[in-house]
Tab-separated table of C-alpha atoms and ligand atoms in Angstrom:
chain	number	residue	atom	x	y	z
A	83	MET	CA	-161.760	90.826	207.233
A	84	THR	CA	-164.191	88.388	205.694
A	85	THR	CA	-167.908	88.956	205.673
A	86	GLN	CA	-169.738	86.487	207.867
A	87	PRO	CA	-172.887	84.736	206.629
A	88	GLN	CA	-176.020	86.620	207.621
A	89	GLN	CA	-177.466	86.011	211.083
A	90	PHE	CA	-180.916	86.782	212.500
A	91	ALA	CA	-180.165	87.225	216.184
A	92	SER	CA	-180.957	90.940	216.050
A	93	ASP	CA	-182.167	93.477	213.542
A	94	ASN	CA	-179.216	95.555	214.737
A	95	TYR	CA	-176.862	93.163	212.921
A	96	ALA	CA	-177.978	94.726	209.623
A	97	GLY	CA	-176.037	97.365	207.745
A	98	ILE	CA	-177.180	100.735	206.437
A	99	CYS	CA	-179.778	100.652	203.679
A	100	PRO	CA	-178.839	102.350	200.375
A	101	GLU	CA	-181.406	105.154	200.734
A	102	ALA	CA	-180.061	106.184	204.152
A	103	LEU	CA	-176.437	105.827	203.067
A	104	ASP	CA	-176.925	107.846	199.882
A	105	ALA	CA	-178.490	110.664	201.879
A	106	MET	CA	-175.595	110.573	204.321
A	107	LEU	CA	-173.109	110.789	201.447
A	108	ALA	CA	-175.034	113.661	199.913
A	109	ALA	CA	-174.867	115.488	203.245
A	110	ASN	CA	-171.115	114.879	203.259
A	111	ALA	CA	-170.572	116.824	200.030
A	112	GLY	CA	-169.489	120.106	201.520
A	113	SER	CA	-170.015	121.766	204.862
A	114	ALA	CA	-173.143	122.724	206.761
A	115	VAL	CA	-174.095	124.658	209.876
A	116	ALA	CA	-173.540	122.719	213.128
A	117	TYR	CA	-175.856	121.579	215.949
A	118	GLY	CA	-178.961	121.120	213.837
A	119	ASP	CA	-179.338	124.594	212.355
A	120	ASP	CA	-178.665	123.161	208.895
A	121	GLU	CA	-180.908	122.571	205.926
A	122	TRP	CA	-180.624	118.758	206.094
A	123	THR	CA	-182.063	118.739	209.577
A	124	GLN	CA	-184.800	121.161	208.546
A	125	ARG	CA	-185.688	118.984	205.576
A	126	ALA	CA	-185.725	115.782	207.667
A	127	ALA	CA	-188.049	117.380	210.222
A	128	ASP	CA	-190.283	118.578	207.381
A	129	ALA	CA	-190.315	115.050	205.931
A	130	PHE	CA	-191.641	113.792	209.273
A	131	ARG	CA	-194.298	116.510	209.388
A	132	THR	CA	-195.387	115.563	205.872
A	133	LEU	CA	-195.406	111.819	206.596
A	134	PHE	CA	-197.426	112.291	209.779
A	135	ASP	CA	-199.549	115.124	208.405
A	136	ALA	CA	-198.883	116.939	211.661
A	137	ASP	CA	-197.174	120.115	212.788
A	138	ALA	CA	-195.066	118.161	215.254
A	139	GLU	CA	-191.884	119.251	217.001
A	140	ILE	CA	-189.077	116.848	215.979
A	141	PHE	CA	-185.758	115.977	217.636
A	142	PHE	CA	-182.991	113.618	216.547
A	143	VAL	CA	-180.945	111.625	219.051
A	144	PHE	CA	-178.431	108.809	218.842
A	145	ASN	CA	-180.354	105.839	220.178
A	146	GLY	CA	-183.611	104.487	221.486
A	147	THR	CA	-182.685	104.425	225.130
A	148	ALA	CA	-182.006	108.159	225.002
A	149	ALA	CA	-185.140	108.846	222.963
A	150	ASN	CA	-187.395	106.971	225.380
A	151	SER	CA	-185.735	108.229	228.545
A	152	LEU	CA	-185.629	111.864	227.541
A	153	ALA	CA	-189.158	111.799	226.150
A	154	LEU	CA	-190.506	110.270	229.361
A	155	ALA	CA	-188.441	112.650	231.491
A	156	SER	CA	-189.962	115.586	229.618
A	157	LEU	CA	-193.440	114.379	230.588
A	158	CYS	CA	-192.637	113.786	234.251
A	159	GLN	CA	-191.509	115.469	237.389
A	160	SER	CA	-189.262	113.396	239.642
A	161	TYR	CA	-192.199	112.548	241.916
A	162	HIS	CA	-194.291	111.167	239.051
A	163	SER	CA	-194.608	107.619	237.789
A	164	VAL	CA	-194.764	105.949	234.376
A	165	ILE	CA	-197.027	102.993	233.659
A	166	CYS	CA	-195.587	100.348	231.342
A	167	ALA	CA	-195.835	96.639	230.575
A	168	ALA	CA	-193.505	94.357	232.526
A	169	SER	CA	-191.778	93.382	229.288
A	170	ALA	CA	-191.284	96.979	228.106
A	171	HIS	CA	-187.826	97.944	226.877
A	172	VAL	CA	-187.895	100.954	229.227
A	173	GLU	CA	-188.202	98.526	232.138
A	174	THR	CA	-186.045	95.614	231.018
A	175	ASP	CA	-183.374	96.973	228.682
A	176	GLU	CA	-182.496	100.585	229.452
A	177	CYS	CA	-180.422	100.145	232.586
A	178	GLY	CA	-182.632	102.486	234.585
A	179	ALA	CA	-182.169	105.376	232.124
A	180	PRO	CA	-185.824	106.523	232.285
A	181	GLU	CA	-185.564	106.784	236.077
A	182	PHE	CA	-182.118	108.383	235.834
A	183	PHE	CA	-183.009	111.076	233.299
A	184	SER	CA	-186.265	111.894	235.074
A	185	ASN	CA	-184.408	112.209	238.378
A	186	GLY	CA	-186.368	109.367	239.892
A	187	SER	CA	-189.766	108.958	238.246
A	188	LYS	CA	-190.817	105.426	239.100
A	189	LEU	CA	-191.867	102.850	236.520
A	190	LEU	CA	-195.088	101.112	237.519
A	191	VAL	CA	-195.069	97.731	235.852
A	192	ALA	CA	-198.187	95.918	234.646
A	193	GLN	CA	-198.165	92.138	234.290
A	194	THR	CA	-200.346	91.501	231.269
A	195	ALA	CA	-201.145	88.297	229.439
A	196	ASP	CA	-199.462	89.024	226.111
A	197	GLY	CA	-197.101	91.880	226.893
A	198	LYS	CA	-199.563	94.519	225.737
A	199	LEU	CA	-200.677	97.210	228.119
A	200	THR	CA	-204.464	97.360	228.464
A	201	PRO	CA	-206.898	100.057	229.597
A	202	ASP	CA	-207.782	97.916	232.627
A	203	ALA	CA	-204.149	97.426	233.602
A	204	ILE	CA	-203.503	101.168	233.288
A	205	ARG	CA	-206.562	101.989	235.342
A	206	ALA	CA	-205.651	99.465	238.028
A	207	LEU	CA	-202.135	100.861	238.448
A	208	ALA	CA	-203.150	104.510	238.134
A	209	THR	CA	-205.862	104.217	240.759
A	210	SER	CA	-204.162	101.773	243.139
A	211	ARG	CA	-202.995	104.648	245.316
A	212	SER	CA	-203.908	108.314	245.531
A	213	ASP	CA	-202.112	109.285	248.709
A	214	ILE	CA	-199.107	111.512	249.134
A	215	HIS	CA	-196.766	108.596	249.860
A	216	PHE	CA	-196.852	107.090	246.376
A	217	PRO	CA	-195.426	108.601	243.151
A	218	LYS	CA	-198.219	110.200	241.175
A	219	PRO	CA	-199.035	108.417	237.874
A	220	ARG	CA	-198.383	110.813	235.032
A	221	VAL	CA	-197.590	108.865	231.843
A	222	ALA	CA	-198.350	105.535	230.205
A	223	THR	CA	-195.990	104.113	227.607
A	224	ILE	CA	-196.713	101.420	225.035
A	225	THR	CA	-194.290	99.710	222.661
A	226	GLN	CA	-195.535	99.412	219.075
A	227	PRO	CA	-194.916	96.670	218.036
A	228	THR	CA	-194.180	95.121	221.430
A	229	GLU	CA	-190.824	93.621	222.339
A	230	THR	CA	-192.233	90.231	221.288
A	231	GLY	CA	-193.660	91.501	218.020
A	232	GLN	CA	-197.337	92.057	218.797
A	233	VAL	CA	-199.059	94.972	217.167
A	234	TYR	CA	-201.634	97.107	218.948
A	235	THR	CA	-204.622	97.772	216.707
A	236	ILE	CA	-205.779	101.349	216.247
A	237	ASP	CA	-208.830	100.537	218.369
A	238	GLU	CA	-206.631	99.206	221.159
A	239	ILE	CA	-204.535	102.381	221.109
A	240	ARG	CA	-207.681	104.503	221.119
A	241	ALA	CA	-209.051	102.619	224.106
A	242	ILE	CA	-205.753	103.131	225.931
A	243	SER	CA	-205.598	106.826	225.126
A	244	ALA	CA	-209.204	107.300	226.248
A	245	VAL	CA	-208.452	105.892	229.675
A	246	CYS	CA	-205.238	107.934	229.833
A	247	ARG	CA	-207.114	111.132	229.074
A	248	GLU	CA	-209.723	110.291	231.673
A	249	LEU	CA	-207.033	109.682	234.292
A	250	GLY	CA	-204.897	112.687	233.350
A	251	LEU	CA	-202.029	110.630	231.917
A	252	LYS	CA	-199.914	111.479	228.889
A	253	LEU	CA	-199.379	108.667	226.389
A	254	HIS	CA	-195.956	107.835	224.972
A	255	MET	CA	-195.177	105.302	222.248
A	256	ASP	CA	-191.851	103.469	221.978
A	257	GLY	CA	-191.729	102.949	218.222
A	258	ALA	CA	-188.308	101.341	217.914
A	259	ARG	CA	-189.928	99.287	215.130
A	260	PHE	CA	-192.777	101.683	214.374
A	261	PRO	CA	-192.593	101.150	210.583
A	262	HIS	CA	-193.174	97.415	211.044
A	263	ALA	CA	-196.438	98.153	212.839
A	264	CYS	CA	-197.508	100.545	210.047
A	265	ALA	CA	-196.758	97.821	207.514
A	266	THR	CA	-198.816	95.281	209.454
A	267	LEU	CA	-201.835	97.513	210.011
A	268	GLY	CA	-201.683	99.225	206.626
A	269	CYS	CA	-202.552	102.502	208.323
A	270	THR	CA	-200.907	105.899	208.073
A	271	PRO	CA	-198.389	106.980	210.724
A	272	GLY	CA	-200.777	109.761	211.737
A	273	GLU	CA	-203.682	107.390	212.304
A	274	MET	CA	-201.591	105.243	214.617
A	275	THR	CA	-200.236	108.158	216.653
A	276	TRP	CA	-201.819	111.590	217.079
A	277	GLY	CA	-205.011	110.325	215.454
A	278	ALA	CA	-205.284	107.669	218.172
A	279	GLY	CA	-204.245	109.885	221.077
A	280	ILE	CA	-200.455	109.439	221.253
A	281	ASP	CA	-198.740	112.544	222.668
A	282	VAL	CA	-195.100	111.652	222.008
A	283	LEU	CA	-193.562	109.077	219.671
A	284	CYS	CA	-190.035	107.695	219.551
A	285	PHE	CA	-189.525	106.538	215.959
A	286	GLY	CA	-186.643	104.117	215.509
A	287	GLY	CA	-184.245	104.697	212.660
A	288	THR	CA	-181.586	102.160	213.561
A	289	LYS	CA	-183.821	99.111	213.128
A	290	ASN	CA	-185.279	100.646	209.986
A	291	GLY	CA	-181.973	100.750	208.093
A	292	MET	CA	-180.023	103.702	209.441
A	293	ALA	CA	-176.515	103.479	210.908
A	294	VAL	CA	-177.669	105.213	214.061
A	295	GLY	CA	-180.415	107.517	215.194
A	296	GLU	CA	-183.948	107.854	216.478
A	297	ALA	CA	-186.470	110.652	216.099
A	298	ILE	CA	-188.706	112.015	218.822
A	299	LEU	CA	-191.997	113.529	217.684
A	300	PHE	CA	-194.019	115.775	219.987
A	301	PHE	CA	-197.516	116.079	218.548
A	302	ASP	CA	-198.352	118.610	221.244
A	303	ARG	CA	-195.641	121.225	220.767
A	304	ALA	CA	-196.133	122.612	224.258
A	305	LEU	CA	-194.733	119.346	225.660
A	306	ALA	CA	-191.459	119.930	223.803
A	307	GLU	CA	-190.582	123.081	225.717
A	308	ASP	CA	-186.847	123.167	226.500
A	309	PHE	CA	-186.434	119.636	225.132
A	310	ASP	CA	-183.402	120.847	223.167
A	311	TYR	CA	-181.674	121.689	226.458
A	312	ARG	CA	-182.562	118.256	227.829
A	313	CYS	CA	-180.951	116.606	224.788
A	314	LYS	CA	-177.825	118.712	225.086
A	315	GLN	CA	-177.416	118.035	228.809
A	316	ALA	CA	-177.816	114.305	228.197
A	317	GLY	CA	-175.052	114.317	225.582
A	318	GLN	CA	-177.549	113.742	222.787
A	319	LEU	CA	-177.078	116.912	220.750
A	320	ALA	CA	-175.051	115.903	217.691
A	321	SER	CA	-172.579	118.606	216.720
A	322	LYS	CA	-172.573	117.445	213.086
A	323	MET	CA	-176.320	116.931	213.272
A	324	ARG	CA	-176.723	116.558	209.531
A	325	PHE	CA	-175.319	113.036	209.662
A	326	LEU	CA	-178.026	112.064	212.151
A	327	SER	CA	-180.823	113.820	210.255
A	328	ALA	CA	-180.009	113.383	206.552
A	329	PRO	CA	-180.498	109.591	206.525
A	330	TRP	CA	-184.113	110.208	207.528
A	331	ILE	CA	-184.587	112.200	204.338
A	332	GLY	CA	-183.433	109.165	202.379
A	333	LEU	CA	-185.726	106.813	204.287
A	334	LEU	CA	-188.844	108.966	204.421
A	335	GLU	CA	-188.851	110.705	201.039
A	336	SER	CA	-188.157	107.466	199.117
A	337	GLY	CA	-190.678	105.346	200.993
A	338	ALA	CA	-187.871	102.996	202.074
A	339	TRP	CA	-189.007	103.352	205.705
A	340	LEU	CA	-192.102	101.308	204.855
A	341	ARG	CA	-190.562	99.008	202.214
A	342	ASN	CA	-187.788	98.011	204.616
A	343	ALA	CA	-190.353	97.106	207.272
A	344	GLU	CA	-192.562	95.214	204.830
A	345	HIS	CA	-189.552	93.156	203.807
A	346	GLY	CA	-188.680	92.226	207.399
A	347	ASN	CA	-192.291	91.360	208.172
A	348	ALA	CA	-192.643	89.218	205.055
A	349	LEU	CA	-189.493	87.230	205.815
A	350	ALA	CA	-190.580	86.677	209.412
A	351	ARG	CA	-193.922	85.310	208.214
A	352	GLY	CA	-192.102	83.195	205.618
A	353	PHE	CA	-189.722	81.713	208.182
A	354	ALA	CA	-192.587	80.922	210.563
A	355	ALA	CA	-194.417	79.163	207.726
A	356	GLN	CA	-191.336	77.133	206.775
A	357	VAL	CA	-190.998	75.685	210.284
A	358	ALA	CA	-194.702	75.448	211.136
A	359	ASP	CA	-194.865	71.660	210.678
A	360	LEU	CA	-191.816	70.803	212.802
A	361	PRO	CA	-192.705	68.559	215.746
A	362	GLY	CA	-191.828	70.100	219.111
A	363	VAL	CA	-191.247	73.531	217.580
A	364	ARG	CA	-193.895	76.134	218.254
A	365	PRO	CA	-194.138	79.900	217.795
A	366	ILE	CA	-194.517	81.453	221.244
A	367	PHE	CA	-196.192	84.611	219.925
A	368	PRO	CA	-198.257	85.328	216.834
A	369	VAL	CA	-195.995	86.677	214.087
A	370	GLU	CA	-197.272	90.224	213.557
A	371	SER	CA	-194.053	92.061	212.704
A	372	ASN	CA	-190.434	91.137	211.946
A	373	SER	CA	-189.722	88.726	214.794
A	374	VAL	CA	-190.286	85.014	215.310
A	375	PHE	CA	-189.962	83.514	218.791
A	376	LEU	CA	-189.723	79.734	218.777
A	377	GLU	CA	-190.156	77.310	221.606
A	378	ALA	CA	-188.081	74.194	220.894
A	379	PRO	CA	-186.346	71.494	222.935
A	380	ALA	CA	-183.055	72.753	224.360
A	381	ALA	CA	-181.175	69.954	222.561
A	382	VAL	CA	-182.583	71.128	219.220
A	383	LEU	CA	-181.535	74.721	219.906
A	384	ASP	CA	-178.094	73.485	220.934
A	385	ARG	CA	-177.755	71.714	217.597
A	386	LEU	CA	-178.815	74.862	215.781
A	387	ALA	CA	-176.229	76.889	217.693
A	388	ALA	CA	-173.595	74.241	216.967
A	389	ARG	CA	-174.266	74.801	213.274
A	390	GLY	CA	-173.187	78.400	213.783
A	391	TRP	CA	-176.552	80.102	214.149
A	392	ARG	CA	-176.840	82.919	216.640
A	393	PHE	CA	-180.019	83.791	218.505
A	394	TYR	CA	-181.061	85.175	221.860
A	395	THR	CA	-183.013	83.152	224.375
A	396	PHE	CA	-183.324	85.750	227.143
A	397	ILE	CA	-186.043	87.830	225.469
A	398	GLY	CA	-189.553	86.394	225.568
A	399	GLY	CA	-188.277	82.861	226.291
A	400	GLY	CA	-187.404	80.449	223.489
A	401	ALA	CA	-185.225	81.443	220.551
A	402	ARG	CA	-185.694	84.858	218.969
A	403	PHE	CA	-185.109	85.510	215.279
A	404	MET	CA	-185.299	89.034	213.859
A	405	PHE	CA	-185.573	89.897	210.179
A	406	ALA	CA	-184.202	93.266	209.119
A	407	TRP	CA	-184.480	95.284	205.905
A	408	ASP	CA	-181.609	93.286	204.390
A	409	ALA	CA	-182.701	89.757	205.365
A	410	GLN	CA	-181.801	87.373	202.534
A	411	PRO	CA	-184.538	84.861	201.592
A	412	GLU	CA	-181.933	82.148	200.804
A	413	ARG	CA	-180.332	82.576	204.192
A	414	VAL	CA	-183.744	82.415	205.904
A	415	ALA	CA	-184.442	79.189	203.998
A	416	GLN	CA	-181.056	77.871	205.206
A	417	LEU	CA	-182.003	78.640	208.798
A	418	ALA	CA	-185.318	76.824	208.364
A	419	ALA	CA	-183.568	73.833	206.747
A	420	ASP	CA	-180.972	73.652	209.523
A	421	LEU	CA	-183.698	73.786	212.148
A	422	ARG	CA	-185.488	70.964	210.336
A	423	GLU	CA	-182.278	68.907	210.356
A	424	ALA	CA	-181.719	69.620	214.033
A	425	VAL	CA	-185.218	68.406	214.852
A	426	GLY	CA	-184.693	65.314	212.677
A	427	ALA	CA	-181.348	64.468	214.268
A	428	GLU	CA	-182.740	64.882	217.759
A	429	THR	CA	-185.789	62.725	216.948
A	430	ALA	CA	-183.515	60.017	215.467
A	431	GLN	CA	-181.308	60.018	218.544
A	432	ALA	CA	-184.311	59.730	220.866
A	433	ALA	CA	-185.768	56.785	218.892
B	632	PLP	C1	-184.054	98.403	220.101
B	632	PLP	C2	-185.120	98.961	220.966
B	632	PLP	C3	-184.997	100.229	221.548
B	632	PLP	C4	-183.769	101.087	221.411
B	632	PLP	O1	-182.622	100.500	221.899
B	632	PLP	P1	-181.196	101.213	221.810
B	632	PLP	O2	-180.242	100.079	221.836
B	632	PLP	O3	-181.073	102.102	222.988
B	632	PLP	O4	-181.143	101.994	220.542
B	632	PLP	C5	-186.076	100.724	222.268
B	632	PLP	N1	-187.202	100.018	222.407
B	632	PLP	C6	-187.350	98.793	221.876
B	632	PLP	C7	-188.638	98.060	222.043
B	632	PLP	C8	-186.311	98.227	221.147
B	632	PLP	O5	-186.461	97.005	220.610
């Protein structure tokens, strides 16, 4: 098999970063206790507690859909509801898993201007009904950064958590790209989570350079009661857990978790800058993490696709480009150059 030139359709196209892979190989040298009672898993959980400066309860699962769904299910009874943005992954891309694993908790969807949940939107949904016929609001969930790459500031998270506390709601954070938000804000993981009122965080490993795996952090340990059983029942308890946990040691202890995110963010900003002057091409969202969403004439995007470039157009509208830990600057420059040529060719044809 030949290696294909790098694409930027998804950060899930990337491979495993060396730090995560080395840790996985180290964990492969010999045997270890199964189902998470091993020293690799202990050390990975400790690395999280150190990084977050918190005595959190940590769990490792295979993917983000499971992490989000099981975390939300642990905060809800079946008659509860979860407030989220209309564009939230839990609403648009998890095939109903949050509702399924919570045995029916309803997602209450807020239409907001830029895909961020706001205190007002939460209040409006949480107080729209208080009668017995409507599922009782119990949790709000925010995605940091959002599905379209916007980053909530610490003040915005604080304002959201204040209204949640007032209304008796727990606050969950989908951090599939959590490191990218840390890189953008230059804050510590603790400041952005428990320090700002987050109760439960799903921290994405896959988009940070791991082969597979997400971590769930309960900052309030009481909320994690029986969560291990929930994971097992959902098919999310890895028997050889060390291969799910050890890569975190590589990422967290080396600082690669942040370096990888900084790299993706920098290349996204670089790409946006390289195409900023193109007529008819416009970023749909401010570039605050590792994604660039471009609005461009359909004919221009067709030309780009005809040159072999892959990108999604069903998320956020326009063409989405994602820059992972391994994004190659030369390849990004090639993408920008090809987009420039596509615009030029289309302009020439129209003239
Ligand atoms: C990628 C992603 C997830 C996790 O998706 P899985 O494919 O289930 O691992 C969750 N939330 C957001 C915002 C994502 O982008």
